[in-house]
């Protein structure tokens, strides 16, 4: 019974890893899909713009990668990737779950909104291919908030290791 109580936080830590991964991943999937639809429409008329529109489509994919990174960090910190699962208290598991929230939510929403900017950027490149640099800055600005959330999640996950509970 004591072993179960000492490891009751493992579920919450795993839930945090999963939450970071699937929320940011869902946002990226939606974002890449929206930008992909716009890119495919362009390619039917101007296939020579493939490289340019592909960059716009790939931008919302990064949030899913950020969520996956936080998920790996949590799994690694609780010992699941190293083969030796450590005992995780309920408090520590809750902290891992809380650490996953910034990238989970910011990743989800920023990927979707970044795709809207990417779709607009694709439209700009179709009309004025020489304005690609300017058009890329707009969806890149949305990325800033995903990066800030990633940093907070990473700092929080790494900070939990030093807590003795």
PDB file of C-alpha atoms in Angstrom:
ATOM      1  CA  UNK A   1       0.000   0.000   0.000  1.00  0.00           C
ATOM      2  CA  UNK A   2       2.831   2.405   0.825  1.00  0.00           C
ATOM      3  CA  UNK A   3       4.380   1.782  -2.615  1.00  0.00           C
ATOM      4  CA  UNK A   4       1.141   2.788  -4.347  1.00  0.00           C
ATOM      5  CA  UNK A   5       0.822   5.963  -2.269  1.00  0.00           C
ATOM      6  CA  UNK A   6       4.476   6.854  -2.894  1.00  0.00           C
ATOM      7  CA  UNK A   7       3.992   6.533  -6.656  1.00  0.00           C
ATOM      8  CA  UNK A   8       0.528   8.066  -6.965  1.00  0.00           C
ATOM      9  CA  UNK A   9       1.904  11.059  -8.873  1.00  0.00           C
ATOM     10  CA  UNK A  10       3.181   8.975 -11.769  1.00  0.00           C
ATOM     11  CA  UNK A  11      -0.232   9.055 -13.432  1.00  0.00           C
ATOM     12  CA  UNK A  12      -0.349  12.861 -13.284  1.00  0.00           C
ATOM     13  CA  UNK A  13       3.194  13.146 -14.623  1.00  0.00           C
ATOM     14  CA  UNK A  14       2.314  10.857 -17.539  1.00  0.00           C
ATOM     15  CA  UNK A  15      -0.897  12.786 -18.105  1.00  0.00           C
ATOM     16  CA  UNK A  16       1.168  15.981 -18.297  1.00  0.00           C
ATOM     17  CA  UNK A  17       3.523  14.436 -20.871  1.00  0.00           C
ATOM     18  CA  UNK A  18       0.575  13.233 -22.919  1.00  0.00           C
ATOM     19  CA  UNK A  19      -1.282  16.529 -22.575  1.00  0.00           C
ATOM     20  CA  UNK A  20       1.680  18.611 -23.772  1.00  0.00           C
ATOM     21  CA  UNK A  21       2.152  16.275 -26.714  1.00  0.00           C
ATOM     22  CA  UNK A  22      -1.414  15.893 -27.906  1.00  0.00           C
ATOM     23  CA  UNK A  23      -2.664  19.447 -27.355  1.00  0.00           C
ATOM     24  CA  UNK A  24       0.266  21.038 -29.180  1.00  0.00           C
ATOM     25  CA  UNK A  25       0.128  18.227 -31.741  1.00  0.00           C
ATOM     26  CA  UNK A  26      -3.573  18.736 -32.419  1.00  0.00           C
ATOM     27  CA  UNK A  27      -2.999  22.464 -32.902  1.00  0.00           C
ATOM     28  CA  UNK A  28      -0.159  21.755 -35.315  1.00  0.00           C
ATOM     29  CA  UNK A  29      -2.197  19.200 -37.239  1.00  0.00           C
ATOM     30  CA  UNK A  30      -5.035  21.692 -37.649  1.00  0.00           C
ATOM     31  CA  UNK A  31      -2.620  24.474 -38.604  1.00  0.00           C
ATOM     32  CA  UNK A  32      -0.618  22.428 -41.090  1.00  0.00           C
ATOM     33  CA  UNK A  33      -3.871  21.206 -42.615  1.00  0.00           C
ATOM     34  CA  UNK A  34      -5.274  24.699 -43.116  1.00  0.00           C
ATOM     35  CA  UNK A  35      -2.043  25.980 -44.639  1.00  0.00           C
ATOM     36  CA  UNK A  36      -1.783  22.825 -46.756  1.00  0.00           C
ATOM     37  CA  UNK A  37      -5.199  23.397 -48.272  1.00  0.00           C
ATOM     38  CA  UNK A  38      -4.188  26.927 -49.264  1.00  0.00           C
ATOM     39  CA  UNK A  39      -0.841  25.697 -50.600  1.00  0.00           C
ATOM     40  CA  UNK A  40      -2.477  22.963 -52.675  1.00  0.00           C
ATOM     41  CA  UNK A  41      -4.779  25.518 -54.264  1.00  0.00           C
ATOM     42  CA  UNK A  42      -1.783  27.626 -55.247  1.00  0.00           C
ATOM     43  CA  UNK A  43       0.121  24.669 -56.660  1.00  0.00           C
ATOM     44  CA  UNK A  44      -2.714  23.796 -59.017  1.00  0.00           C
ATOM     45  CA  UNK A  45      -2.057  27.098 -60.793  1.00  0.00           C
ATOM     46  CA  UNK A  46       1.602  27.854 -59.991  1.00  0.00           C
ATOM     47  CA  UNK A  47       3.585  24.665 -59.230  1.00  0.00           C
ATOM     48  CA  UNK A  48       6.853  26.632 -59.316  1.00  0.00           C
ATOM     49  CA  UNK A  49       5.907  28.175 -55.943  1.00  0.00           C
ATOM     50  CA  UNK A  50       6.119  24.805 -54.156  1.00  0.00           C
ATOM     51  CA  UNK A  51       9.200  25.667 -52.077  1.00  0.00           C
ATOM     52  CA  UNK A  52       7.768  28.980 -50.949  1.00  0.00           C
ATOM     53  CA  UNK A  53       4.327  27.703 -49.951  1.00  0.00           C
ATOM     54  CA  UNK A  54       5.835  24.645 -48.237  1.00  0.00           C
ATOM     55  CA  UNK A  55       7.685  26.927 -45.801  1.00  0.00           C
ATOM     56  CA  UNK A  56       4.394  28.578 -44.865  1.00  0.00           C
ATOM     57  CA  UNK A  57       2.766  25.200 -44.365  1.00  0.00           C
ATOM     58  CA  UNK A  58       5.583  23.958 -42.126  1.00  0.00           C
ATOM     59  CA  UNK A  59       5.494  26.917 -39.724  1.00  0.00           C
ATOM     60  CA  UNK A  60       2.514  25.683 -37.640  1.00  0.00           C
ATOM     61  CA  UNK A  61       4.189  22.270 -37.273  1.00  0.00           C
ATOM     62  CA  UNK A  62       6.753  23.516 -34.772  1.00  0.00           C
ATOM     63  CA  UNK A  63       4.303  23.706 -31.874  1.00  0.00           C
ATOM     64  CA  UNK A  64       3.746  19.953 -32.076  1.00  0.00           C
ATOM     65  CA  UNK A  65       7.508  19.465 -31.869  1.00  0.00           C
ATOM     66  CA  UNK A  66       7.668  21.728 -28.817  1.00  0.00           C
ATOM     67  CA  UNK A  67       4.945  19.724 -27.076  1.00  0.00           C
ATOM     68  CA  UNK A  68       6.721  16.488 -27.912  1.00  0.00           C
ATOM     69  CA  UNK A  69       9.957  17.867 -26.452  1.00  0.00           C
ATOM     70  CA  UNK A  70       8.260  18.719 -23.150  1.00  0.00           C
ATOM     71  CA  UNK A  71       6.638  15.278 -23.134  1.00  0.00           C
ATOM     72  CA  UNK A  72      10.057  13.635 -23.567  1.00  0.00           C
ATOM     73  CA  UNK A  73      11.533  15.781 -20.791  1.00  0.00           C
ATOM     74  CA  UNK A  74       8.808  14.718 -18.373  1.00  0.00           C
ATOM     75  CA  UNK A  75       9.144  11.033 -19.321  1.00  0.00           C
ATOM     76  CA  UNK A  76      12.897  11.265 -18.926  1.00  0.00           C
ATOM     77  CA  UNK A  77      12.672  13.018 -15.552  1.00  0.00           C
ATOM     78  CA  UNK A  78      10.349  10.387 -14.083  1.00  0.00           C
ATOM     79  CA  UNK A  79      12.621   7.614 -15.338  1.00  0.00           C
ATOM     80  CA  UNK A  80      10.405   6.070 -17.996  1.00  0.00           C
ATOM     81  CA  UNK A  81      12.933   6.616 -20.786  1.00  0.00           C
ATOM     82  CA  UNK A  82      15.886   5.397 -18.738  1.00  0.00           C
ATOM     83  CA  UNK A  83      14.296   2.159 -17.611  1.00  0.00           C
ATOM     84  CA  UNK A  84      14.057   2.988 -13.914  1.00  0.00           C
ATOM     85  CA  UNK A  85      10.824   4.633 -12.866  1.00  0.00           C
ATOM     86  CA  UNK A  86      11.370   6.633  -9.717  1.00  0.00           C
ATOM     87  CA  UNK A  87       8.765   7.032  -7.028  1.00  0.00           C
ATOM     88  CA  UNK A  88       6.641  10.093  -7.806  1.00  0.00           C
ATOM     89  CA  UNK A  89       4.575  11.722  -5.075  1.00  0.00           C
ATOM     90  CA  UNK A  90       1.167  13.173  -5.810  1.00  0.00           C
ATOM     91  CA  UNK A  91       2.571  16.683  -5.373  1.00  0.00           C
ATOM     92  CA  UNK A  92       5.476  16.089  -7.758  1.00  0.00           C
ATOM     93  CA  UNK A  93       3.168  14.499 -10.335  1.00  0.00           C
ATOM     94  CA  UNK A  94       0.873  17.510 -10.068  1.00  0.00           C
ATOM     95  CA  UNK A  95       3.844  19.806 -10.638  1.00  0.00           C
ATOM     96  CA  UNK A  96       4.807  17.911 -13.806  1.00  0.00           C
ATOM     97  CA  UNK A  97       1.234  18.184 -15.019  1.00  0.00           C
ATOM     98  CA  UNK A  98       1.196  21.928 -14.286  1.00  0.00           C
ATOM     99  CA  UNK A  99       4.522  22.332 -16.114  1.00  0.00           C
ATOM    100  CA  UNK A 100       2.962  20.828 -19.240  1.00  0.00           C
ATOM    101  CA  UNK A 101       0.130  23.352 -19.389  1.00  0.00           C
ATOM    102  CA  UNK A 102       1.925  26.363 -20.931  1.00  0.00           C
ATOM    103  CA  UNK A 103       3.059  24.516 -24.058  1.00  0.00           C
ATOM    104  CA  UNK A 104      -0.128  22.458 -24.224  1.00  0.00           C
ATOM    105  CA  UNK A 105      -2.394  25.477 -24.473  1.00  0.00           C
ATOM    106  CA  UNK A 106      -0.090  27.990 -26.135  1.00  0.00           C
ATOM    107  CA  UNK A 107       0.983  25.324 -28.620  1.00  0.00           C
ATOM    108  CA  UNK A 108      -2.600  24.475 -29.485  1.00  0.00           C
ATOM    109  CA  UNK A 109      -3.825  28.021 -29.984  1.00  0.00           C
ATOM    110  CA  UNK A 110      -0.691  29.504 -31.530  1.00  0.00           C
ATOM    111  CA  UNK A 111      -0.480  26.779 -34.195  1.00  0.00           C
ATOM    112  CA  UNK A 112      -4.049  27.440 -35.275  1.00  0.00           C
ATOM    113  CA  UNK A 113      -3.574  31.200 -35.375  1.00  0.00           C
ATOM    114  CA  UNK A 114      -0.189  30.859 -37.039  1.00  0.00           C
ATOM    115  CA  UNK A 115      -1.865  28.893 -39.814  1.00  0.00           C
ATOM    116  CA  UNK A 116      -4.196  31.812 -40.472  1.00  0.00           C
ATOM    117  CA  UNK A 117      -1.179  34.086 -40.918  1.00  0.00           C
ATOM    118  CA  UNK A 118       0.484  31.421 -43.070  1.00  0.00           C
ATOM    119  CA  UNK A 119      -2.566  31.193 -45.329  1.00  0.00           C
ATOM    120  CA  UNK A 120      -2.486  34.970 -45.730  1.00  0.00           C
ATOM    121  CA  UNK A 121       1.250  34.788 -46.442  1.00  0.00           C
ATOM    122  CA  UNK A 122       0.632  32.197 -49.134  1.00  0.00           C
ATOM    123  CA  UNK A 123      -1.831  34.615 -50.727  1.00  0.00           C
ATOM    124  CA  UNK A 124       0.795  37.352 -50.616  1.00  0.00           C
ATOM    125  CA  UNK A 125       3.450  35.158 -52.249  1.00  0.00           C
ATOM    126  CA  UNK A 126       1.049  34.238 -55.058  1.00  0.00           C
ATOM    127  CA  UNK A 127       0.499  37.882 -55.928  1.00  0.00           C
ATOM    128  CA  UNK A 128       3.984  39.196 -55.098  1.00  0.00           C
ATOM    129  CA  UNK A 129       6.616  36.451 -54.824  1.00  0.00           C
ATOM    130  CA  UNK A 130       9.303  39.036 -54.091  1.00  0.00           C
ATOM    131  CA  UNK A 131       7.556  39.885 -50.776  1.00  0.00           C
ATOM    132  CA  UNK A 132       8.124  36.452 -49.214  1.00  0.00           C
ATOM    133  CA  UNK A 133      10.461  37.739 -46.501  1.00  0.00           C
ATOM    134  CA  UNK A 134       7.918  40.241 -45.253  1.00  0.00           C
ATOM    135  CA  UNK A 135       5.114  37.706 -45.485  1.00  0.00           C
ATOM    136  CA  UNK A 136       7.107  35.201 -43.370  1.00  0.00           C
ATOM    137  CA  UNK A 137       7.588  37.663 -40.522  1.00  0.00           C
ATOM    138  CA  UNK A 138       3.865  37.775 -39.773  1.00  0.00           C
ATOM    139  CA  UNK A 139       3.349  34.069 -38.924  1.00  0.00           C
ATOM    140  CA  UNK A 140       6.783  34.027 -37.253  1.00  0.00           C
ATOM    141  CA  UNK A 141       5.508  36.605 -34.752  1.00  0.00           C
ATOM    142  CA  UNK A 142       2.849  34.142 -33.598  1.00  0.00           C
ATOM    143  CA  UNK A 143       5.622  31.581 -33.071  1.00  0.00           C
ATOM    144  CA  UNK A 144       7.121  33.855 -30.411  1.00  0.00           C
ATOM    145  CA  UNK A 145       4.384  32.940 -27.951  1.00  0.00           C
ATOM    146  CA  UNK A 146       4.816  29.226 -28.511  1.00  0.00           C
ATOM    147  CA  UNK A 147       8.554  29.636 -27.837  1.00  0.00           C
ATOM    148  CA  UNK A 148       7.852  31.560 -24.623  1.00  0.00           C
ATOM    149  CA  UNK A 149       5.494  28.810 -23.469  1.00  0.00           C
ATOM    150  CA  UNK A 150       8.085  26.173 -24.379  1.00  0.00           C
ATOM    151  CA  UNK A 151      10.688  27.971 -22.275  1.00  0.00           C
ATOM    152  CA  UNK A 152       8.395  28.172 -19.255  1.00  0.00           C
ATOM    153  CA  UNK A 153       7.466  24.489 -19.561  1.00  0.00           C
ATOM    154  CA  UNK A 154      11.127  23.445 -19.878  1.00  0.00           C
ATOM    155  CA  UNK A 155      12.210  25.606 -16.929  1.00  0.00           C
ATOM    156  CA  UNK A 156       9.353  24.281 -14.805  1.00  0.00           C
ATOM    157  CA  UNK A 157      10.030  20.624 -15.675  1.00  0.00           C
ATOM    158  CA  UNK A 158      13.739  21.007 -14.963  1.00  0.00           C
ATOM    159  CA  UNK A 159      13.038  22.868 -11.726  1.00  0.00           C
ATOM    160  CA  UNK A 160      10.866  20.051 -10.384  1.00  0.00           C
ATOM    161  CA  UNK A 161      13.886  17.725 -10.220  1.00  0.00           C
ATOM    162  CA  UNK A 162      15.398  19.792  -7.424  1.00  0.00           C
ATOM    163  CA  UNK A 163      12.275  19.548  -5.254  1.00  0.00           C
ATOM    164  CA  UNK A 164      12.465  16.965  -2.486  1.00  0.00           C
ATOM    165  CA  UNK A 165       8.952  15.719  -1.739  1.00  0.00           C
TER     166      UNK A 165
END
